[in-house]
mmCIF file of C-alpha atoms and ligand atoms in Angstrom:
data_model
loop_
_atom_site.group_PDB
_atom_site.id
_atom_site.type_symbol
_atom_site.label_atom_id
_atom_site.label_comp_id
_atom_site.label_asym_id
_atom_site.label_seq_id
_atom_site.Cartn_x
_atom_site.Cartn_y
_atom_site.Cartn_z
ATOM 1 C CA UNK A 1177 0.000 0.000 0.000
ATOM 2 C CA UNK A 1178 1.176 3.469 -0.899
ATOM 3 C CA UNK A 1179 -0.434 6.502 0.726
ATOM 4 C CA UNK A 1180 0.319 9.914 -0.717
ATOM 5 C CA UNK A 1181 -0.673 13.438 0.269
ATOM 6 C CA UNK A 1182 -1.189 15.783 -2.652
ATOM 7 C CA UNK A 1183 -0.610 19.139 -1.127
ATOM 8 C CA UNK A 1184 -0.611 22.820 -2.075
ATOM 9 C CA UNK A 1185 -2.568 26.052 -1.810
ATOM 10 C CA UNK A 1186 -6.088 26.565 -3.232
ATOM 11 C CA UNK A 1187 -5.906 26.470 -7.029
ATOM 12 C CA UNK A 1188 -2.558 24.698 -7.136
ATOM 13 C CA UNK A 1189 -4.060 21.790 -9.100
ATOM 14 C CA UNK A 1190 -4.554 19.161 -6.375
ATOM 15 C CA UNK A 1191 -7.934 18.012 -7.681
ATOM 16 C CA UNK A 1192 -6.957 18.131 -11.358
ATOM 17 C CA UNK A 1193 -3.813 16.081 -10.835
ATOM 18 C CA UNK A 1194 -5.323 13.691 -8.262
ATOM 19 C CA UNK A 1195 -7.903 12.352 -10.698
ATOM 20 C CA UNK A 1196 -5.170 11.467 -13.206
ATOM 21 C CA UNK A 1197 -2.718 10.089 -10.646
ATOM 22 C CA UNK A 1198 -5.382 7.939 -8.979
ATOM 23 C CA UNK A 1199 -6.224 6.368 -12.314
ATOM 24 C CA UNK A 1200 -2.627 5.756 -13.344
ATOM 25 C CA UNK A 1201 -1.509 4.280 -10.023
ATOM 26 C CA UNK A 1202 -4.774 2.542 -8.969
ATOM 27 C CA UNK A 1203 -5.147 4.734 -5.887
ATOM 28 C CA UNK A 1204 -8.376 5.813 -4.212
ATOM 29 C CA UNK A 1205 -8.714 9.602 -4.456
ATOM 30 C CA UNK A 1206 -10.051 11.079 -1.207
ATOM 31 C CA UNK A 1207 -10.894 14.790 -1.332
ATOM 32 C CA UNK A 1208 -12.480 16.233 1.810
ATOM 33 C CA UNK A 1209 -13.548 19.313 -0.199
ATOM 34 C CA UNK A 1210 -15.468 17.076 -2.641
ATOM 35 C CA UNK A 1211 -16.997 15.086 0.246
ATOM 36 C CA UNK A 1212 -18.158 18.279 1.965
ATOM 37 C CA UNK A 1213 -19.615 19.679 -1.284
ATOM 38 C CA UNK A 1214 -21.470 16.367 -1.757
ATOM 39 C CA UNK A 1215 -23.024 16.794 1.715
ATOM 40 C CA UNK A 1216 -24.139 20.306 0.763
ATOM 41 C CA UNK A 1217 -25.563 19.125 -2.567
ATOM 42 C CA UNK A 1218 -27.467 16.332 -0.786
ATOM 43 C CA UNK A 1219 -28.917 18.854 1.664
ATOM 44 C CA UNK A 1220 -27.790 16.963 4.792
ATOM 45 C CA UNK A 1221 -27.662 18.562 8.260
ATOM 46 C CA UNK A 1222 -23.871 18.384 8.153
ATOM 47 C CA UNK A 1223 -23.802 20.059 4.723
ATOM 48 C CA UNK A 1224 -26.038 22.862 5.968
ATOM 49 C CA UNK A 1225 -23.797 23.431 8.993
ATOM 50 C CA UNK A 1226 -20.562 23.435 6.954
ATOM 51 C CA UNK A 1227 -21.643 25.524 3.959
ATOM 52 C CA UNK A 1228 -21.337 28.948 5.602
ATOM 53 C CA UNK A 1229 -17.842 28.107 6.913
ATOM 54 C CA UNK A 1230 -16.751 26.960 3.449
ATOM 55 C CA UNK A 1231 -18.214 29.949 1.631
ATOM 56 C CA UNK A 1232 -16.040 32.215 3.839
ATOM 57 C CA UNK A 1233 -12.938 30.172 3.044
ATOM 58 C CA UNK A 1234 -12.425 29.054 6.650
ATOM 59 C CA UNK A 1235 -11.632 25.484 7.694
ATOM 60 C CA UNK A 1236 -14.382 23.211 8.987
ATOM 61 C CA UNK A 1237 -13.709 21.556 12.393
ATOM 62 C CA UNK A 1238 -10.973 18.891 12.421
ATOM 63 C CA UNK A 1239 -13.247 16.183 13.844
ATOM 64 C CA UNK A 1240 -15.699 16.513 10.931
ATOM 65 C CA UNK A 1241 -13.112 15.722 8.244
ATOM 66 C CA UNK A 1242 -11.222 13.163 10.359
ATOM 67 C CA UNK A 1243 -14.442 11.139 10.752
ATOM 68 C CA UNK A 1244 -15.209 11.389 7.015
ATOM 69 C CA UNK A 1245 -11.758 10.102 6.080
ATOM 70 C CA UNK A 1246 -11.831 7.253 8.642
ATOM 71 C CA UNK A 1247 -15.161 6.009 7.232
ATOM 72 C CA UNK A 1248 -13.848 6.093 3.655
ATOM 73 C CA UNK A 1249 -10.648 4.245 4.542
ATOM 74 C CA UNK A 1250 -12.672 1.518 6.265
ATOM 75 C CA UNK A 1251 -15.137 1.122 3.406
ATOM 76 C CA UNK A 1252 -12.501 0.927 0.630
ATOM 77 C CA UNK A 1253 -11.101 -2.442 -0.412
ATOM 78 C CA UNK A 1254 -8.768 -3.742 -3.105
ATOM 79 C CA UNK A 1255 -6.857 -0.600 -4.026
ATOM 80 C CA UNK A 1256 -3.111 0.059 -4.109
ATOM 81 C CA UNK A 1257 -3.419 2.877 -1.568
ATOM 82 C CA UNK A 1258 -4.908 6.326 -1.026
ATOM 83 C CA UNK A 1259 -4.300 9.738 -2.508
ATOM 84 C CA UNK A 1260 -5.314 12.380 0.022
ATOM 85 C CA UNK A 1261 -6.331 15.709 -1.575
ATOM 86 C CA UNK A 1262 -7.056 18.689 0.677
ATOM 87 C CA UNK A 1263 -6.585 16.558 3.795
ATOM 88 C CA UNK A 1264 -4.818 16.926 6.192
ATOM 89 C CA UNK A 1265 -5.096 20.688 6.511
ATOM 90 C CA UNK A 1266 -3.875 21.177 10.096
ATOM 91 C CA UNK A 1267 -1.120 19.506 12.102
ATOM 92 C CA UNK A 1268 -3.885 17.992 14.286
ATOM 93 C CA UNK A 1269 -5.425 16.356 11.195
ATOM 94 C CA UNK A 1270 -1.990 15.049 10.204
ATOM 95 C CA UNK A 1271 -1.442 13.407 13.583
ATOM 96 C CA UNK A 1272 -4.942 11.886 13.412
ATOM 97 C CA UNK A 1273 -4.264 10.527 9.914
ATOM 98 C CA UNK A 1274 -0.964 8.984 10.996
ATOM 99 C CA UNK A 1275 -2.695 7.255 13.925
ATOM 100 C CA UNK A 1276 -5.531 6.070 11.700
ATOM 101 C CA UNK A 1277 -3.097 4.579 9.192
ATOM 102 C CA UNK A 1278 -0.873 3.056 11.902
ATOM 103 C CA UNK A 1279 -3.825 1.187 13.404
ATOM 104 C CA UNK A 1280 -4.366 -0.315 9.943
ATOM 105 C CA UNK A 1281 -0.627 -1.085 9.508
ATOM 106 C CA UNK A 1282 -0.099 1.705 6.967
ATOM 107 C CA UNK A 1283 1.740 5.017 6.875
ATOM 108 C CA UNK A 1284 2.041 8.219 4.830
ATOM 109 C CA UNK A 1285 4.665 7.349 2.197
ATOM 110 C CA UNK A 1286 5.049 10.751 0.571
ATOM 111 C CA UNK A 1287 3.846 14.347 0.539
ATOM 112 C CA UNK A 1288 3.909 15.927 -2.940
ATOM 113 C CA UNK A 1289 3.640 19.703 -2.614
ATOM 114 C CA UNK A 1290 2.563 21.679 -5.688
ATOM 115 C CA UNK A 1291 4.319 25.045 -5.744
ATOM 116 C CA UNK A 1292 2.441 27.761 -7.675
ATOM 117 C CA UNK A 1293 2.824 31.574 -7.732
ATOM 118 C CA UNK A 1294 0.194 33.591 -5.883
ATOM 119 C CA UNK A 1295 -1.070 35.451 -8.982
ATOM 120 C CA UNK A 1296 -1.450 32.198 -10.913
ATOM 121 C CA UNK A 1297 -3.559 30.712 -8.063
ATOM 122 C CA UNK A 1298 -5.926 33.684 -8.122
ATOM 123 C CA UNK A 1299 -6.127 33.600 -11.923
ATOM 124 C CA UNK A 1300 -7.006 29.881 -11.991
ATOM 125 C CA UNK A 1301 -9.674 30.196 -9.283
ATOM 126 C CA UNK A 1302 -11.365 33.242 -10.829
ATOM 127 C CA UNK A 1303 -11.377 31.419 -14.151
ATOM 128 C CA UNK A 1304 -12.932 28.343 -12.531
ATOM 129 C CA UNK A 1305 -15.570 30.552 -10.837
ATOM 130 C CA UNK A 1306 -17.105 31.170 -14.255
ATOM 131 C CA UNK A 1307 -18.186 27.507 -14.544
ATOM 132 C CA UNK A 1308 -17.874 25.824 -11.129
ATOM 133 C CA UNK A 1309 -20.617 27.528 -9.155
ATOM 134 C CA UNK A 1310 -18.342 27.238 -6.102
ATOM 135 C CA UNK A 1311 -19.246 30.196 -3.841
ATOM 136 C CA UNK A 1312 -15.672 30.265 -2.481
ATOM 137 C CA UNK A 1313 -14.292 30.962 -5.999
ATOM 138 C CA UNK A 1314 -16.508 33.933 -6.828
ATOM 139 C CA UNK A 1315 -15.231 36.539 -4.377
ATOM 140 C CA UNK A 1316 -11.560 37.632 -4.638
ATOM 141 C CA UNK A 1317 -11.547 38.370 -0.885
ATOM 142 C CA UNK A 1318 -12.577 34.812 -0.103
ATOM 143 C CA UNK A 1319 -9.852 33.505 -2.423
ATOM 144 C CA UNK A 1320 -7.277 35.636 -0.566
ATOM 145 C CA UNK A 1321 -8.627 34.378 2.759
ATOM 146 C CA UNK A 1322 -8.288 30.750 1.616
ATOM 147 C CA UNK A 1323 -4.667 31.425 0.645
ATOM 148 C CA UNK A 1324 -4.018 33.086 4.048
ATOM 149 C CA UNK A 1325 -5.653 30.210 5.920
ATOM 150 C CA UNK A 1326 -3.430 27.822 3.938
ATOM 151 C CA UNK A 1327 -0.311 29.762 4.976
ATOM 152 C CA UNK A 1328 -1.274 30.002 8.634
ATOM 153 C CA UNK A 1329 -2.878 26.638 9.376
ATOM 154 C CA UNK A 1330 -1.888 24.234 6.609
ATOM 155 C CA UNK A 1331 1.686 25.101 5.611
ATOM 156 C CA UNK A 1332 3.078 24.117 9.052
ATOM 157 C CA UNK A 1333 2.372 20.504 7.994
ATOM 158 C CA UNK A 1334 5.269 20.840 5.527
ATOM 159 C CA UNK A 1335 7.801 21.140 8.361
ATOM 160 C CA UNK A 1336 6.173 18.258 10.192
ATOM 161 C CA UNK A 1337 6.474 16.032 7.104
ATOM 162 C CA UNK A 1338 9.974 17.280 6.275
ATOM 163 C CA UNK A 1339 11.113 15.973 9.667
ATOM 164 C CA UNK A 1340 9.675 12.587 8.717
ATOM 165 C CA UNK A 1341 11.609 12.600 5.433
ATOM 166 C CA UNK A 1342 8.500 12.430 3.212
ATOM 167 C CA UNK A 1343 8.377 16.020 1.895
ATOM 168 C CA UNK A 1344 8.735 16.416 -1.886
ATOM 169 C CA UNK A 1345 8.235 19.853 -3.502
ATOM 170 C CA UNK A 1346 7.000 19.809 -7.109
ATOM 171 C CA UNK A 1347 6.945 22.675 -9.617
ATOM 172 C CA UNK A 1348 3.217 23.311 -10.114
ATOM 173 C CA UNK A 1349 3.585 25.940 -12.850
ATOM 174 C CA UNK A 1350 3.096 25.153 -16.540
ATOM 175 C CA UNK A 1351 0.724 22.891 -18.426
ATOM 176 C CA UNK A 1352 -1.424 20.237 -16.739
ATOM 177 C CA UNK A 1353 0.394 17.542 -18.764
ATOM 178 C CA UNK A 1354 3.880 18.735 -17.781
ATOM 179 C CA UNK A 1355 2.964 18.892 -14.099
ATOM 180 C CA UNK A 1356 1.401 15.431 -14.307
ATOM 181 C CA UNK A 1357 4.645 14.108 -15.802
ATOM 182 C CA UNK A 1358 6.641 15.540 -12.878
ATOM 183 C CA UNK A 1359 4.244 14.113 -10.286
ATOM 184 C CA UNK A 1360 4.177 10.693 -11.962
ATOM 185 C CA UNK A 1361 7.993 10.683 -11.941
ATOM 186 C CA UNK A 1362 8.016 11.219 -8.167
ATOM 187 C CA UNK A 1363 5.271 8.631 -7.648
ATOM 188 C CA UNK A 1364 7.422 5.967 -9.308
ATOM 189 C CA UNK A 1365 10.215 6.619 -6.797
ATOM 190 C CA UNK A 1366 8.021 6.200 -3.703
ATOM 191 C CA UNK A 1367 8.759 3.184 -1.571
HETATM 192 P P1 AP5 B 2599 -11.036 22.213 -1.217
HETATM 193 O O1 AP5 B 2599 -12.096 21.685 -2.070
HETATM 194 O O2 AP5 B 2599 -9.944 21.308 -0.800
HETATM 195 O O3 AP5 B 2599 -10.455 23.481 -1.964
HETATM 196 P P2 AP5 B 2599 -9.039 24.217 -1.993
HETATM 197 O O4 AP5 B 2599 -7.939 23.713 -1.160
HETATM 198 O O5 AP5 B 2599 -9.398 25.644 -1.794
HETATM 199 O O6 AP5 B 2599 -8.489 23.881 -3.367
HETATM 200 P P3 AP5 B 2599 -9.192 23.920 -4.742
HETATM 201 O O7 AP5 B 2599 -10.059 22.724 -4.884
HETATM 202 O O8 AP5 B 2599 -9.799 25.252 -4.952
HETATM 203 O O9 AP5 B 2599 -7.903 23.837 -5.683
HETATM 204 P P4 AP5 B 2599 -7.079 22.588 -6.200
HETATM 205 O O10 AP5 B 2599 -5.690 22.661 -5.662
HETATM 206 O O11 AP5 B 2599 -7.820 21.311 -6.053
HETATM 207 O O12 AP5 B 2599 -6.980 22.990 -7.724
HETATM 208 P P5 AP5 B 2599 -7.798 22.449 -8.993
HETATM 209 O O13 AP5 B 2599 -7.183 21.214 -9.503
HETATM 210 O O14 AP5 B 2599 -9.247 22.434 -8.697
HETATM 211 O O15 AP5 B 2599 -11.667 22.854 0.076
HETATM 212 C C1 AP5 B 2599 -12.767 23.733 0.020
HETATM 213 C C2 AP5 B 2599 -13.199 24.119 1.431
HETATM 214 O O16 AP5 B 2599 -13.667 22.950 2.124
HETATM 215 C C3 AP5 B 2599 -12.100 24.673 2.337
HETATM 216 O O17 AP5 B 2599 -11.926 26.065 2.153
HETATM 217 C C4 AP5 B 2599 -12.646 24.323 3.720
HETATM 218 O O18 AP5 B 2599 -13.670 25.204 4.077
HETATM 219 C C5 AP5 B 2599 -13.266 22.965 3.496
HETATM 220 N N1 AP5 B 2599 -12.303 21.854 3.713
HETATM 221 C C6 AP5 B 2599 -11.921 20.924 2.780
HETATM 222 N N2 AP5 B 2599 -11.066 20.049 3.323
HETATM 223 C C7 AP5 B 2599 -10.888 20.428 4.621
HETATM 224 C C8 AP5 B 2599 -10.097 19.925 5.684
HETATM 225 N N3 AP5 B 2599 -9.304 18.842 5.515
HETATM 226 N N4 AP5 B 2599 -10.157 20.551 6.873
HETATM 227 C C9 AP5 B 2599 -10.959 21.628 7.055
HETATM 228 N N5 AP5 B 2599 -11.720 22.178 6.081
HETATM 229 C C10 AP5 B 2599 -11.699 21.569 4.878
HETATM 230 O O19 AP5 B 2599 -7.455 23.616 -10.032
HETATM 231 C C11 AP5 B 2599 -8.022 24.907 -9.897
HETATM 232 C C12 AP5 B 2599 -8.413 25.430 -11.290
HETATM 233 O O20 AP5 B 2599 -7.225 25.605 -12.061
HETATM 234 C C13 AP5 B 2599 -9.302 24.492 -12.105
HETATM 235 O O21 AP5 B 2599 -10.207 25.242 -12.859
HETATM 236 C C14 AP5 B 2599 -8.299 23.756 -13.020
HETATM 237 O O22 AP5 B 2599 -8.890 23.353 -14.226
HETATM 238 C C15 AP5 B 2599 -7.248 24.828 -13.248
HETATM 239 N N6 AP5 B 2599 -5.895 24.297 -13.432
HETATM 240 C C16 AP5 B 2599 -5.320 23.245 -12.775
HETATM 241 N N7 AP5 B 2599 -4.042 23.063 -13.182
HETATM 242 C C17 AP5 B 2599 -3.806 24.040 -14.104
HETATM 243 C C18 AP5 B 2599 -2.660 24.392 -14.887
HETATM 244 N N8 AP5 B 2599 -1.518 23.693 -14.809
HETATM 245 N N9 AP5 B 2599 -2.767 25.450 -15.723
HETATM 246 C C19 AP5 B 2599 -3.933 26.163 -15.804
HETATM 247 N N10 AP5 B 2599 -5.050 25.866 -15.108
HETATM 248 C C20 AP5 B 2599 -4.986 24.832 -14.257
HETATM 249 MG MG1 MG B 2600 -9.609 20.743 -5.094
#
């Protein structure tokens, strides 16, 4: 089993690249953002509670996403591992994921961090806003807040993973195909 974090700020291409990597390497793609949007679309109580937090670009409580991920890990069988997209987002979530995996005799094998310039992130998200209908893409202030929240709460995970020897920065600028080629190259080296 190989478990990989695909990491990076909002708009860095985590979702775009995860879909392709999951297919190529037979991994299960787990995106907490997608799971939360599915709750909202289904009109569940949880979705209703989380939607205002998400539309401001703030993080939902750790325990909500930790429980979602634990359920998905337990209900998935027969894959070569997991590709975590948008999770973990705090050091607390990272510790919880490590414990979850350890109990199941697994670990985080690598953290691939997409590095993208600030202006390119904003450009990509505003462009996506035209089709996605995501409320958190429409307002430039919310985009800036998501980037700030990433820097304050999520980036510290990089140091945590660097100490564990699993941190791998990846140039996230350029075409989707070129970036995919770089990521796939790193995936092949993971043990
Ligand atoms: P989430 O859904 O994870 O959103 P995000 O981190 O803000 O990231 P995005 O999905 O916007 O960007 P991405 O990196 O996936 O880029 P993409 O491939 O789409 O989270 C949303 C919210 O949910 C959070 O704000 C929070 O409230 C909550 N949440 C989720 N997980 C949580 C957690 N673990 N804890 C707490 N709260 C949580 O690409 C972006 C656009 O760019 C697309 O249009 C794409 O087509 C385009 N694009 C991609 N690559 C390229 C390229 N190379 N060139 C040009 N365009 C490109
Ligand atoms: Mg995404």
